[in-house]
């Protein structure tokens, strides 16, 4: 049996949620999809899917294997597309969407580099915090942060996003530094809109997480404003490293509760499921992935994160 057909069957089932849906996309019967999956699991010697009469879900091994399958199939499609044209030339119009704040800082700056490398491509970049419908709105690719909702989109991991609790040295000098998440109740916490809580490890070194409800006198639905308030000494903020890395590097902000920081969440490129991923999309995804994987990318000066610590005080928290 063709190993690429087997991998394609796994991707289709994982993307569409059932053998019958995958079979419709492939234009075959569910029995053929099942045989391909059986052959794949037998060849690997590992169970990739939990299959019942009602639902299909990935095992841990299947989830880990899936991303490699997507990458391999996309690379194969790109190679075949290039060979069929007798060239590896990337061309066409690329439409990308990304969250506004992240897109301004970490997508838009890479577009000129992309166009320098691929001069037969033009780009439209849409920056919006709404969930864009890629298919109906005609986008080739979206950059998304955090957990992905179940959908008919294919995702490629680009990197990780770490969140940290930050405050200005002046605030910590005035109000003290929290030593555990429980001490946040004694502090002014700057909230991003209606507060759902900040996420921390359940214990230092633990893989489990928990939500801590915080409160404060100021909230805003714009993360840029929260970072500005934090720099001004108004309180603690829970922000992504990509937003506050430069401030930490320069000492304008200090990170606290680092030992309790939750594991990072993913940065993804998502795109509609297609048999052949356009070269222009593959090339742009590869450019971002390479950039985000560079050592100290999220700390632009590249000297390592060494935040300025406030002088210790006898009263470690505000009463």
Coordinates of C-alpha atoms in Angstrom, one line a residue:
X1 CA 0.0 0.0 0.0
X2 CA 1.2 3.6 -0.8
X3 CA 2.5 5.2 2.5
X4 CA 1.5 8.6 1.3
X5 CA -2.1 7.4 0.8
X6 CA -2.0 6.1 4.3
X7 CA -0.7 9.4 5.7
X8 CA -3.3 11.3 3.6
X9 CA -6.0 9.1 5.1
X10 CA -4.9 10.0 8.7
X11 CA -4.8 13.7 7.9
X12 CA -8.3 13.6 6.3
X13 CA -9.8 11.7 9.2
X14 CA -8.2 14.0 11.8
X15 CA -9.3 17.1 9.8
X16 CA -12.9 16.0 9.0
X17 CA -13.6 14.0 12.1
X18 CA -14.8 10.7 10.6
X19 CA -14.0 8.0 8.1
X20 CA -17.1 8.7 6.0
X21 CA -16.3 12.4 5.7
X22 CA -12.7 11.6 4.8
X23 CA -13.9 9.1 2.2
X24 CA -16.1 11.7 0.6
X25 CA -13.2 14.2 0.3
X26 CA -11.0 11.4 -1.2
X27 CA -13.7 10.1 -3.4
X28 CA -13.5 6.5 -2.1
X29 CA -15.4 4.3 0.3
X30 CA -15.0 4.4 4.1
X31 CA -13.8 0.9 3.9
X32 CA -10.8 1.9 1.8
X33 CA -10.0 4.7 4.3
X34 CA -10.2 2.2 7.1
X35 CA -7.9 -0.3 5.3
X36 CA -5.3 2.5 4.8
X37 CA -5.4 3.4 8.5
X38 CA -5.1 -0.2 9.5
X39 CA -2.1 -0.6 7.2
X40 CA -0.5 2.5 8.6
X41 CA -0.9 1.5 12.2
X42 CA 0.4 -2.0 11.4
X43 CA 3.5 -0.6 9.6
X44 CA 4.3 1.7 12.5
X45 CA 3.4 -0.7 15.2
X46 CA 1.4 2.0 17.0
X47 CA -2.2 2.9 17.5
X48 CA -2.9 6.3 16.0
X49 CA -6.7 6.6 16.4
X50 CA -9.4 5.6 18.9
X51 CA -12.2 4.4 16.7
X52 CA -15.8 3.8 17.9
X53 CA -19.1 3.6 16.1
X54 CA -19.8 7.3 17.0
X55 CA -16.5 9.1 16.9
X56 CA -12.8 9.0 15.9
X57 CA -10.1 10.7 17.9
X58 CA -6.3 10.8 17.8
X59 CA -4.2 8.9 20.3
X60 CA -1.1 10.7 21.8
X61 CA 1.0 8.9 19.2
X62 CA -1.4 9.9 16.4
X63 CA -1.4 13.5 17.5
X64 CA 2.4 13.7 17.4
X65 CA 2.6 11.9 14.1
X66 CA -0.1 14.0 12.5
X67 CA 2.0 17.2 12.2
X68 CA 4.8 15.3 10.5
X69 CA 2.3 13.8 8.0
X70 CA 1.0 17.3 7.2
X71 CA 4.5 18.6 6.6
X72 CA 5.6 15.7 4.5
X73 CA 2.4 15.8 2.3
X74 CA 2.7 19.5 1.9
X75 CA 6.3 19.2 0.9
X76 CA 5.4 16.5 -1.6
X77 CA 2.6 18.6 -3.1
X78 CA 4.9 21.6 -3.4
X79 CA 7.6 19.5 -5.1
X80 CA 5.1 18.0 -7.5
X81 CA 3.6 21.4 -8.3
X82 CA 7.0 22.8 -9.0
X83 CA 8.1 19.8 -11.1
X84 CA 4.9 20.0 -13.2
X85 CA 5.7 23.5 -14.1
X86 CA 9.4 22.8 -14.7
X87 CA 10.3 25.5 -12.2
X88 CA 10.4 26.2 -8.4
X89 CA 9.2 29.8 -9.1
X90 CA 6.8 31.1 -6.4
X91 CA 4.2 33.4 -7.9
X92 CA 0.6 34.7 -7.5
X93 CA -1.3 36.8 -5.0
X94 CA -1.1 35.8 -1.3
X95 CA -3.8 36.8 1.1
X96 CA -2.9 36.4 4.8
X97 CA -4.8 37.4 8.0
X98 CA -3.4 37.7 11.5
X99 CA -4.3 39.1 14.9
X100 CA -3.8 42.8 14.9
X101 CA -1.2 43.3 17.6
X102 CA 0.8 40.2 16.8
X103 CA 0.5 40.8 13.1
X104 CA 1.9 44.3 13.4
X105 CA 5.0 43.1 15.2
X106 CA 5.7 39.7 14.0
X107 CA 4.0 39.1 10.6
X108 CA 4.1 42.5 8.8
X109 CA 7.9 43.0 9.2
X110 CA 8.5 39.7 7.4
X111 CA 6.4 40.5 4.3
X112 CA 9.1 42.7 2.6
X113 CA 11.7 40.0 3.1
X114 CA 9.3 37.5 1.6
X115 CA 8.7 39.7 -1.5
X116 CA 12.4 40.3 -1.9
X117 CA 12.9 36.5 -2.2
X118 CA 9.8 35.9 -4.4
X119 CA 9.4 38.9 -6.7
X120 CA 6.6 37.4 -8.7
X121 CA 4.3 37.4 -5.6
X122 CA 2.1 40.1 -4.2
X123 CA 0.7 40.1 -0.7
X124 CA -2.5 41.4 1.1
X125 CA -2.1 41.3 4.9
X126 CA -5.4 41.7 6.9
X127 CA -4.9 42.5 10.6
X128 CA -8.0 41.7 12.6
X129 CA -8.8 40.2 16.0
X130 CA -12.0 38.6 14.7
X131 CA -12.1 34.9 13.6
X132 CA -11.8 35.2 9.8
X133 CA -13.6 32.7 7.6
X134 CA -10.7 31.7 5.4
X135 CA -12.8 29.9 2.7
X136 CA -15.7 32.2 2.3
X137 CA -13.5 35.4 2.5
X138 CA -10.9 34.1 0.2
X139 CA -7.8 34.0 2.4
X140 CA -4.9 31.6 1.7
X141 CA -3.6 31.4 5.3
X142 CA -4.2 32.7 8.8
X143 CA -1.8 33.1 11.7
X144 CA -3.5 32.2 15.0
X145 CA -2.5 32.1 18.6
X146 CA -3.3 29.5 21.3
X147 CA -5.6 26.5 21.2
X148 CA -7.3 26.0 17.9
X149 CA -11.0 25.3 17.6
X150 CA -12.1 22.2 15.8
X151 CA -12.6 23.0 12.2
X152 CA -11.9 21.8 8.6
X153 CA -8.6 23.8 8.6
X154 CA -5.1 22.3 8.6
X155 CA -2.6 23.8 11.0
X156 CA 1.2 24.0 11.1
X157 CA 3.0 25.0 14.3
X158 CA 5.3 28.0 13.9
X159 CA 6.5 28.4 17.4
X160 CA 5.5 28.9 21.0
X161 CA 4.1 31.9 22.9
X162 CA 5.0 32.3 26.6
X163 CA 3.0 34.5 28.9
X164 CA 4.5 36.3 31.9
X165 CA 3.2 38.5 34.7
X166 CA 4.9 41.9 34.5
X167 CA 5.0 45.2 36.4
X168 CA 7.2 48.3 36.4
X169 CA 10.0 48.6 38.9
X170 CA 8.2 51.6 40.4
X171 CA 5.1 49.5 41.0
X172 CA 7.0 46.7 42.7
X173 CA 9.0 49.2 44.8
X174 CA 5.7 50.7 45.9
X175 CA 3.5 47.6 46.4
X176 CA 5.9 44.7 46.7
X177 CA 6.4 41.6 44.6
X178 CA 4.0 38.6 44.7
X179 CA 5.7 35.4 45.6
X180 CA 2.9 33.0 44.6
X181 CA -0.2 33.3 42.4
X182 CA -2.4 33.5 45.6
X183 CA -0.8 36.8 46.5
X184 CA -2.2 38.4 43.4
X185 CA -5.4 39.2 45.4
X186 CA -3.4 41.8 47.2
X187 CA -2.4 43.6 43.9
X188 CA -3.9 45.8 41.3
X189 CA -4.2 43.5 38.2
X190 CA -4.8 45.0 34.8
X191 CA -7.5 43.0 33.1
X192 CA -8.0 42.3 29.4
X193 CA -11.7 43.0 29.1
X194 CA -14.1 40.9 31.2
X195 CA -11.7 38.9 33.4
X196 CA -11.6 35.1 33.1
X197 CA -8.5 34.7 35.2
X198 CA -4.8 34.2 34.6
X199 CA -3.3 30.7 34.0
X200 CA -0.5 29.3 36.1
X201 CA 1.1 25.9 36.9
X202 CA -0.8 24.1 39.6
X203 CA 2.6 23.8 41.4
X204 CA 6.2 24.7 40.6
X205 CA 7.4 22.2 38.0
X206 CA 3.9 20.7 37.4
X207 CA 2.5 20.2 34.0
X208 CA -1.0 20.8 35.3
X209 CA -2.4 24.4 35.2
X210 CA -5.0 26.3 37.1
X211 CA -6.8 29.7 36.7
X212 CA -6.4 32.4 39.3
X213 CA -9.2 35.0 39.4
X214 CA -7.7 38.5 39.7
X215 CA -9.1 41.9 40.2
X216 CA -8.1 45.5 39.7
X217 CA -9.3 49.0 39.1
X218 CA -8.6 49.2 35.4
X219 CA -9.4 47.0 32.4
X220 CA -9.2 47.3 28.6
X221 CA -9.8 45.1 25.6
X222 CA -6.5 46.2 24.0
X223 CA -3.3 44.5 25.1
X224 CA -1.1 47.4 23.9
X225 CA -2.9 49.7 26.4
X226 CA -2.4 47.2 29.2
X227 CA 1.3 47.1 28.5
X228 CA 1.4 50.9 28.6
X229 CA -0.5 51.0 31.9
X230 CA 2.0 48.4 33.3
X231 CA 5.0 50.5 32.2
X232 CA 3.3 53.6 33.8
X233 CA 3.2 51.7 37.2
X234 CA -0.6 51.2 37.3
X235 CA -0.4 47.5 38.2
X236 CA 0.4 44.0 37.2
X237 CA -0.3 42.7 33.7
X238 CA -0.4 39.2 32.2
X239 CA 1.1 39.6 28.7
X240 CA 2.7 37.6 26.0
X241 CA 6.5 37.7 25.7
X242 CA 6.2 39.0 22.1
X243 CA 4.4 42.1 23.5
X244 CA 6.7 42.9 26.5
X245 CA 10.1 41.3 25.5
X246 CA 11.7 44.6 24.6
X247 CA 10.4 46.2 27.9
X248 CA 11.8 43.4 29.9
X249 CA 15.1 43.7 28.1
X250 CA 15.3 47.4 28.7
X251 CA 14.2 47.2 32.4
X252 CA 11.0 49.1 31.8
X253 CA 9.1 46.1 33.1
X254 CA 10.0 43.2 35.4
X255 CA 8.7 39.7 35.2
X256 CA 7.3 38.1 38.4
X257 CA 6.0 34.6 39.3
X258 CA 8.3 33.1 36.6
X259 CA 8.5 29.7 38.4
X260 CA 4.7 29.5 38.2
X261 CA 4.4 30.5 34.5
X262 CA 2.1 28.1 32.6
X263 CA 3.6 26.1 29.7
X264 CA 3.7 28.1 26.4
X265 CA 0.9 27.8 23.9
X266 CA 1.3 27.5 20.2
X267 CA 1.6 30.0 17.3
X268 CA 0.0 28.4 14.2
X269 CA -0.5 28.9 10.5
X270 CA -3.8 27.5 9.4
X271 CA -5.2 27.1 5.9
X272 CA -8.0 25.2 4.2
X273 CA -7.5 21.5 3.6
X274 CA -6.2 21.2 0.0
X275 CA -4.7 18.3 -1.9
X276 CA -2.0 20.7 -3.2
X277 CA -0.9 23.5 -0.9
X278 CA 0.2 26.5 -3.1
X279 CA 3.9 27.2 -3.1
X280 CA 3.3 30.8 -2.1
X281 CA 1.6 29.7 1.1
X282 CA 4.3 27.0 1.8
X283 CA 7.1 29.5 1.3
X284 CA 5.5 32.1 3.6
X285 CA 4.9 29.6 6.3
X286 CA 8.5 28.4 6.1
X287 CA 9.8 32.0 6.3
X288 CA 7.8 32.6 9.5
X289 CA 8.8 29.3 11.0
X290 CA 12.5 29.9 10.4
X291 CA 12.3 33.4 11.9
X292 CA 10.4 32.4 15.0
X293 CA 12.8 29.5 15.7
X294 CA 15.8 31.8 15.8
X295 CA 17.5 31.9 19.2
X296 CA 16.3 34.9 21.2
X297 CA 13.9 36.0 18.4
X298 CA 11.4 37.1 21.0
X299 CA 14.1 39.2 22.7
X300 CA 15.2 41.5 19.9
X301 CA 18.5 42.5 21.3
X302 CA 19.5 38.9 21.7
X303 CA 21.3 39.2 25.1
X304 CA 19.1 36.9 27.1
X305 CA 16.4 37.9 29.5
X306 CA 17.7 39.4 32.6
X307 CA 15.0 41.6 34.0
X308 CA 15.8 44.3 36.5
X309 CA 14.7 43.3 40.0
X310 CA 13.4 45.8 42.6
X311 CA 15.2 46.3 45.9
X312 CA 13.8 43.9 48.6
X313 CA 11.4 45.4 51.1
X314 CA 10.3 44.3 54.5
X315 CA 6.6 44.5 53.5
X316 CA 6.4 42.2 50.5
X317 CA 2.8 42.9 49.6
X318 CA 0.3 45.6 49.9
X319 CA -2.2 45.2 52.7

